[in-house]
Coordinates of C-alpha atoms and ligand atoms in Angstrom, one line a residue:
M1 CA -150.2 2.7 243.8
T2 CA -151.8 0.5 241.2
L3 CA -155.0 0.5 243.2
T4 CA -155.0 4.3 243.4
R5 CA -154.4 4.5 239.7
T6 CA -157.3 2.1 239.0
L7 CA -159.5 4.1 241.3
L8 CA -158.6 7.4 239.7
A9 CA -159.2 5.9 236.2
S10 CA -162.6 4.6 237.2
L11 CA -163.5 7.9 238.8
A12 CA -162.5 9.7 235.7
S13 CA -164.5 7.5 233.5
A14 CA -167.5 7.8 235.7
A15 CA -167.2 11.6 235.5
L16 CA -166.9 11.4 231.8
S17 CA -170.0 9.3 231.4
L18 CA -171.9 11.6 233.7
A19 CA -170.8 14.5 231.6
G20 CA -171.8 12.6 228.5
S21 CA -175.3 11.8 229.8
S22 CA -176.0 15.3 230.9
A23 CA -174.9 16.5 227.5
L24 CA -177.3 14.0 226.0
A25 CA -180.1 15.2 228.1
Q26 CA -179.5 18.7 226.9
T27 CA -179.5 17.7 223.2
P28 CA -182.1 15.1 222.5
A29 CA -181.9 13.1 219.3
K30 CA -183.3 14.7 216.2
L31 CA -186.9 13.9 215.4
K32 CA -187.1 12.3 211.9
V33 CA -190.1 13.5 210.0
G34 CA -191.0 11.5 206.9
L35 CA -192.8 13.7 204.3
M36 CA -194.6 11.6 201.8
L37 CA -196.2 14.0 199.4
P38 CA -196.8 14.4 195.7
F39 CA -194.0 16.6 194.1
T40 CA -194.9 15.7 190.5
G41 CA -198.2 15.3 188.7
T42 CA -201.6 17.0 189.0
F43 CA -201.2 17.5 192.8
A44 CA -197.5 18.7 192.7
A45 CA -198.4 22.2 193.8
L46 CA -200.4 20.9 196.7
G47 CA -197.5 18.8 198.0
T48 CA -195.2 21.8 197.9
A49 CA -197.7 24.0 199.8
I50 CA -198.1 21.4 202.5
E51 CA -194.4 21.1 202.9
N52 CA -194.0 24.9 203.0
G53 CA -196.7 25.3 205.7
F54 CA -195.2 22.5 207.8
R55 CA -191.7 24.1 207.6
L56 CA -193.1 27.5 208.4
H57 CA -194.4 26.3 211.8
V58 CA -191.1 24.5 212.5
A59 CA -189.1 27.6 211.6
E60 CA -191.3 29.7 213.9
N61 CA -190.3 27.3 216.7
G62 CA -186.6 27.8 216.0
G63 CA -186.3 24.6 213.9
K64 CA -187.4 22.4 216.8
L65 CA -190.6 20.8 218.1
A66 CA -190.7 19.9 221.9
G67 CA -187.0 20.7 222.1
R68 CA -186.1 18.2 219.4
E69 CA -184.4 19.4 216.2
I70 CA -186.3 18.3 213.1
E71 CA -184.7 16.3 210.3
F72 CA -186.8 15.8 207.1
V73 CA -186.8 12.8 204.8
K74 CA -188.8 13.2 201.7
V75 CA -190.5 10.9 199.2
D76 CA -192.4 11.9 196.1
D77 CA -195.5 9.6 196.1
E78 CA -196.6 10.8 192.6
S79 CA -200.2 10.4 193.8
D80 CA -199.8 6.7 192.7
P81 CA -201.6 4.2 195.0
A82 CA -199.7 1.3 193.3
K83 CA -196.4 2.6 194.7
A84 CA -197.8 3.8 198.0
T85 CA -197.0 0.7 200.2
D86 CA -193.4 0.5 199.0
N87 CA -192.9 4.3 199.5
V88 CA -194.2 4.3 203.0
N89 CA -192.2 1.2 203.9
K90 CA -189.0 3.0 202.7
L91 CA -189.7 5.8 205.2
I92 CA -190.4 3.4 208.0
K93 CA -187.9 0.7 207.5
R94 CA -185.0 2.3 205.6
D95 CA -185.1 5.8 207.1
N96 CA -186.5 4.9 210.5
V97 CA -188.7 8.0 210.7
D98 CA -190.4 8.8 214.0
V99 CA -193.5 10.3 212.4
L100 CA -195.1 10.2 208.9
I101 CA -196.7 13.2 207.4
G102 CA -198.8 12.5 204.2
T103 CA -200.4 12.7 201.9
V104 CA -202.7 14.4 199.3
H105 CA -204.4 11.6 197.4
S106 CA -207.0 9.5 199.2
G107 CA -205.9 6.2 197.7
V108 CA -202.3 6.7 198.6
A109 CA -203.3 7.8 202.1
M110 CA -205.3 4.7 202.7
A111 CA -202.2 2.6 201.9
M112 CA -200.2 4.8 204.3
A113 CA -202.8 4.4 207.0
K114 CA -202.7 0.6 206.7
V115 CA -198.9 0.5 207.1
A116 CA -199.0 3.1 209.9
K117 CA -201.6 1.1 211.8
D118 CA -199.8 -2.2 211.4
S119 CA -196.4 -0.8 212.3
G120 CA -197.6 1.5 215.1
T121 CA -196.0 4.6 213.4
L122 CA -197.5 8.0 214.2
L123 CA -199.2 9.4 211.1
I124 CA -200.7 12.9 210.5
V125 CA -202.6 13.3 207.2
P126 CA -202.2 16.9 206.0
N127 CA -204.8 16.7 203.2
A128 CA -206.3 13.4 201.9
G129 CA -209.9 13.2 202.9
A130 CA -210.5 9.5 202.6
D131 CA -213.4 8.9 205.0
A132 CA -212.0 5.5 205.9
V133 CA -208.8 7.0 207.5
T134 CA -210.9 8.4 210.3
G135 CA -213.6 5.8 209.8
P136 CA -213.2 2.0 209.6
M137 CA -209.3 2.3 209.4
C138 CA -209.0 4.7 212.3
A139 CA -206.4 4.3 215.0
S140 CA -205.3 6.1 218.1
H141 CA -202.0 7.2 216.5
I142 CA -203.5 8.3 213.1
F143 CA -204.6 11.9 212.9
R144 CA -205.8 14.4 210.2
S145 CA -205.1 18.1 210.1
S146 CA -207.4 18.7 207.1
F147 CA -210.9 17.4 206.5
S148 CA -212.9 14.3 205.6
N149 CA -214.2 14.1 202.0
W150 CA -217.7 14.0 203.5
Q151 CA -217.3 17.4 205.2
P152 CA -217.2 20.0 202.3
G153 CA -219.5 17.9 200.3
Y154 CA -222.1 17.7 203.0
A155 CA -222.0 21.4 203.6
M156 CA -222.5 22.2 199.9
G157 CA -225.5 19.8 199.8
E158 CA -227.2 22.0 202.4
V159 CA -226.2 25.2 200.7
M160 CA -227.5 24.1 197.3
A161 CA -230.8 22.7 198.7
K162 CA -231.4 26.0 200.5
K163 CA -230.8 27.8 197.3
G164 CA -233.7 25.9 195.8
H165 CA -231.9 23.8 193.3
K166 CA -233.8 20.6 192.7
K167 CA -232.1 18.7 189.9
V168 CA -228.3 18.3 190.0
V169 CA -225.6 16.4 188.1
T170 CA -222.3 15.6 189.7
I171 CA -219.0 15.2 188.0
T172 CA -215.7 14.0 189.5
W173 CA -212.7 11.7 189.3
K174 CA -213.6 8.1 190.0
Y175 CA -211.7 7.3 193.1
A176 CA -212.3 7.5 196.9
A177 CA -212.1 11.3 197.2
G178 CA -214.5 12.0 194.3
D179 CA -216.9 9.3 195.3
E180 CA -217.0 10.3 198.9
S181 CA -217.3 14.0 198.2
V182 CA -220.3 13.3 196.0
R183 CA -221.8 10.9 198.6
G184 CA -221.5 13.6 201.3
F185 CA -223.1 16.2 199.0
K186 CA -225.9 13.8 198.0
E187 CA -226.7 12.9 201.6
A188 CA -227.4 16.6 202.6
F189 CA -228.8 17.7 199.2
E190 CA -231.4 14.9 199.0
K191 CA -232.3 15.3 202.7
G192 CA -233.0 19.0 201.8
G193 CA -235.4 18.0 199.0
G194 CA -233.1 17.9 196.0
K195 CA -232.3 15.0 193.6
V196 CA -229.0 13.9 192.1
V197 CA -230.1 12.9 188.6
K198 CA -226.8 11.8 187.2
E199 CA -223.4 11.0 188.6
L200 CA -220.6 11.5 186.0
S201 CA -217.0 10.5 186.5
L202 CA -213.7 9.8 184.7
P203 CA -210.6 7.9 186.0
F204 CA -208.0 9.9 188.0
P205 CA -206.0 11.9 186.8
N206 CA -207.7 12.1 183.4
V207 CA -208.9 15.5 182.2
E208 CA -210.7 14.6 178.9
F209 CA -214.0 16.3 180.0
Q210 CA -215.6 16.9 176.6
S211 CA -218.1 14.1 176.3
L212 CA -219.1 14.5 180.0
L213 CA -219.7 18.2 179.4
T214 CA -221.9 17.4 176.4
E215 CA -223.9 15.1 178.6
I216 CA -224.4 17.8 181.1
A217 CA -225.6 20.2 178.4
A218 CA -228.1 17.5 177.2
T219 CA -229.4 16.7 180.7
K220 CA -230.0 20.4 181.6
P221 CA -229.8 20.2 185.4
D222 CA -230.4 23.2 187.6
A223 CA -226.8 23.1 188.7
V224 CA -223.7 20.9 188.8
Y225 CA -221.7 19.8 191.9
T226 CA -218.1 18.8 191.4
F227 CA -214.9 17.6 193.1
F228 CA -211.6 18.3 191.4
A229 CA -208.3 19.6 192.6
G230 CA -204.9 20.8 191.4
G231 CA -204.3 20.6 187.7
G232 CA -207.5 18.8 187.1
A233 CA -209.5 21.6 188.7
V234 CA -207.8 24.2 186.5
K235 CA -208.8 22.3 183.4
L236 CA -212.4 21.6 184.5
V237 CA -213.2 25.2 185.2
K238 CA -211.7 26.4 181.9
D239 CA -213.4 23.7 179.9
Y240 CA -216.8 24.3 181.6
A241 CA -216.6 27.9 180.7
A242 CA -215.3 27.2 177.1
A243 CA -218.3 24.8 176.6
G244 CA -220.6 27.7 177.3
L245 CA -222.1 26.0 180.3
K246 CA -221.1 28.5 183.0
K247 CA -223.7 31.1 182.2
N248 CA -226.6 28.7 182.1
I249 CA -225.9 25.9 184.6
P250 CA -224.2 27.2 187.8
L251 CA -221.1 25.1 188.8
Y252 CA -220.5 24.5 192.5
G253 CA -217.9 22.4 194.2
A254 CA -215.9 21.4 197.2
G255 CA -213.5 24.3 197.6
F256 CA -210.5 22.5 196.2
L257 CA -211.9 23.4 192.8
T258 CA -210.7 27.0 193.2
D259 CA -208.0 26.8 195.9
G260 CA -204.4 27.3 194.8
T261 CA -205.7 27.4 191.2
L262 CA -207.0 30.9 190.6
E263 CA -203.9 32.3 188.9
A264 CA -204.3 29.6 186.2
Q265 CA -208.1 29.7 186.0
G266 CA -208.3 33.5 185.5
A267 CA -211.7 34.9 184.6
D268 CA -213.2 31.5 184.0
A269 CA -213.4 31.0 187.8
E270 CA -215.0 34.4 188.6
G271 CA -218.1 34.0 190.7
L272 CA -217.8 30.3 191.4
M273 CA -219.2 29.3 194.8
T274 CA -217.6 26.5 196.9
T275 CA -217.4 25.2 200.4
L276 CA -214.2 24.7 202.4
H277 CA -212.6 25.0 205.8
Y278 CA -210.6 28.0 204.6
A279 CA -211.1 31.2 202.7
D280 CA -208.7 34.0 201.5
S281 CA -210.4 36.9 203.3
L282 CA -211.0 35.7 206.8
G283 CA -209.3 38.8 208.1
T284 CA -208.6 37.5 211.5
P285 CA -205.3 38.6 213.2
R286 CA -204.3 34.9 213.3
D287 CA -204.8 34.4 209.6
N288 CA -203.3 37.8 208.6
S289 CA -200.1 37.0 210.4
F290 CA -199.9 33.5 208.9
R291 CA -200.5 34.9 205.4
L292 CA -197.9 37.6 205.8
A293 CA -195.2 35.2 207.1
Y294 CA -196.0 32.6 204.4
A295 CA -195.9 35.2 201.6
K296 CA -192.6 36.7 202.9
T297 CA -191.0 33.2 203.3
F298 CA -192.1 31.5 200.1
K299 CA -192.8 34.5 197.8
M300 CA -196.3 33.2 197.1
Q301 CA -199.8 33.3 198.6
P302 CA -200.9 30.5 200.9
D303 CA -203.9 28.3 200.2
V304 CA -205.8 25.6 202.1
Y305 CA -203.0 23.1 201.6
A306 CA -200.4 25.5 203.2
V307 CA -202.8 25.9 206.2
Q308 CA -203.2 22.1 206.5
G309 CA -199.4 21.6 206.4
Y310 CA -198.9 24.3 209.0
D311 CA -201.6 22.7 211.3
A312 CA -200.1 19.2 210.9
A313 CA -196.9 20.7 212.4
Q314 CA -199.0 22.5 215.1
M315 CA -200.7 19.2 216.0
L316 CA -197.4 17.3 216.1
S317 CA -196.0 20.1 218.4
I318 CA -199.0 19.9 220.8
G319 CA -198.7 16.1 221.0
L320 CA -194.9 16.1 221.4
N321 CA -195.0 18.7 224.1
A322 CA -197.4 16.6 226.1
V323 CA -195.0 13.5 225.9
K324 CA -191.8 15.5 226.2
G325 CA -190.7 14.5 222.7
D326 CA -191.3 10.8 223.2
V327 CA -193.5 9.5 220.3
S328 CA -193.9 6.1 221.9
R329 CA -196.2 7.5 224.5
K330 CA -199.2 7.3 222.1
A331 CA -202.1 7.4 224.5
E332 CA -200.9 10.7 226.1
F333 CA -200.1 12.1 222.7
A334 CA -203.7 11.4 221.6
D335 CA -205.1 12.7 224.9
A336 CA -203.4 16.0 224.4
L337 CA -204.8 16.4 220.9
H338 CA -208.3 15.5 222.1
K339 CA -208.1 18.3 224.7
A340 CA -206.6 20.9 222.4
R341 CA -208.0 23.8 220.5
I342 CA -205.8 24.1 217.5
D343 CA -205.1 27.8 216.8
S344 CA -205.3 27.5 213.1
P345 CA -205.2 30.3 210.5
R346 CA -208.6 28.8 209.4
G347 CA -210.1 29.5 212.8
A348 CA -209.7 27.4 216.0
F349 CA -210.7 23.8 215.6
T350 CA -210.8 20.7 217.8
I351 CA -210.1 17.0 217.1
S352 CA -212.9 14.4 217.2
R353 CA -212.8 11.0 218.9
S354 CA -211.9 9.5 215.5
N355 CA -209.1 12.1 215.1
N356 CA -210.6 14.3 212.4
P357 CA -210.9 18.2 212.7
V358 CA -214.3 19.5 213.9
Q359 CA -214.4 22.8 212.1
D360 CA -216.4 25.5 210.4
I361 CA -217.0 25.0 206.7
Y362 CA -217.2 28.3 204.9
L363 CA -219.1 29.3 201.8
R364 CA -216.8 31.2 199.5
Q365 CA -217.1 33.0 196.2
V366 CA -214.3 33.7 193.7
S367 CA -213.7 37.4 193.2
G368 CA -210.5 38.2 191.3
K369 CA -207.7 36.1 192.6
E370 CA -209.4 35.3 195.9
N371 CA -211.9 32.9 197.4
K372 CA -213.9 35.5 199.3
L373 CA -215.7 34.6 202.5
V374 CA -219.5 34.7 202.0
G375 CA -220.5 33.1 205.3
I376 CA -220.4 30.0 207.4
A377 CA -222.1 27.1 205.6
S378 CA -221.8 24.7 208.5
K379 CA -220.7 25.6 212.0
A380 CA -218.3 23.2 213.8
L381 CA -219.1 20.4 211.4
A382 CA -218.0 17.0 212.6
D383 CA -217.5 14.0 210.3
P384 CA -219.7 11.2 211.6
G385 CA -216.7 8.9 211.8
R386 CA -218.8 6.0 210.7
G387 CA -217.2 2.6 211.3
C388 CA -214.5 4.0 213.7
R389 CA -214.1 2.2 217.0
L390 CA -211.7 3.8 219.3
Ligands
PHB401 C1 -208.0 13.4 198.1 O1 -207.6 12.5 197.2 O2 -208.5 13.1 199.2 C2 -207.9 14.8 197.7 C3 -207.0 15.3 196.8 C4 -206.9 16.7 196.5 C5 -207.7 17.6 197.2 C6 -208.6 17.1 198.2 C7 -208.7 15.7 198.4 O3 -207.6 18.9 197.0

């Protein structure tokens, strides 16, 4: 009798645990995504666009990636490199995120990449172009859905040399993104026969441009190349026009100068030519459907940052599908991305050995509220990945 009861009890508990495990198999644990982005400061709008884009792709997949529901944890990194290590450690150690998505500012991204590398945490960078992240700091579990700072700069160097400009002044923020954008520009521009005669800069995120604009006027170059983004880009374009420089010394830039900024820049941006891996008038079915869905969902037009956020989610999805949602299978995750063609609104792109997009860089020109496509400045441009050993 007692024996029968014991037997029955253990049978019942075995049945229960079986039921439990099959229920578990049907509902895998949520995937915790740590979004480390700027939600305040000069890059605040960029952070929001990236988050929107990421969420749009997740929503299109019914709120799941590789069958796992997504739970977001957010940190405002304020584009402050001094706070970056603490912020990323909060996400990894306190919140136990499975994957990190971030960020916009190159200095903050380098701190993130260091922690991600040391801790083995999967990281997808949805903007920051810091060359080092897919260069000397590269790792098999660190990816970028955006660009390297070298890429748009290099493409514009070729464009401006071909236009016959000889003598150019550069102006940017003094930090990794500005320095590297100018370096990429200079590499191609001087190879094409031009000369950078002066490199002007001011500390990030300052926007007191007056004395630098006076120096440009005095130097009288053929043209100016610039890297600014977000609120700083709005101010530079307005101040450049107000100083009377726009009509005499053409201003060119990496496309961040006029992306997500045209409402605020108004007529002062009209006609500006820039290079970037996105444009507003690609007119492909893929981009049209993305733009429509984004505008419907968020009641605003998408920009390059929205595309990069969307593609960060697409890349995560491709990797996760290959490893059935198990982020610890890093080699297979990376393998899947190296074999993939990512079906981006910008046009399909591939991922290089050093985990950076290989992509077309477009030449665009501002017309009204759009960065209109002029042509392809550089086809399937791959960052050289200098210093990356993988
Ligand atoms: C960067 O810091 O790498 C950066 C920031 C804003 C941009 C592009 C690059 O729009």
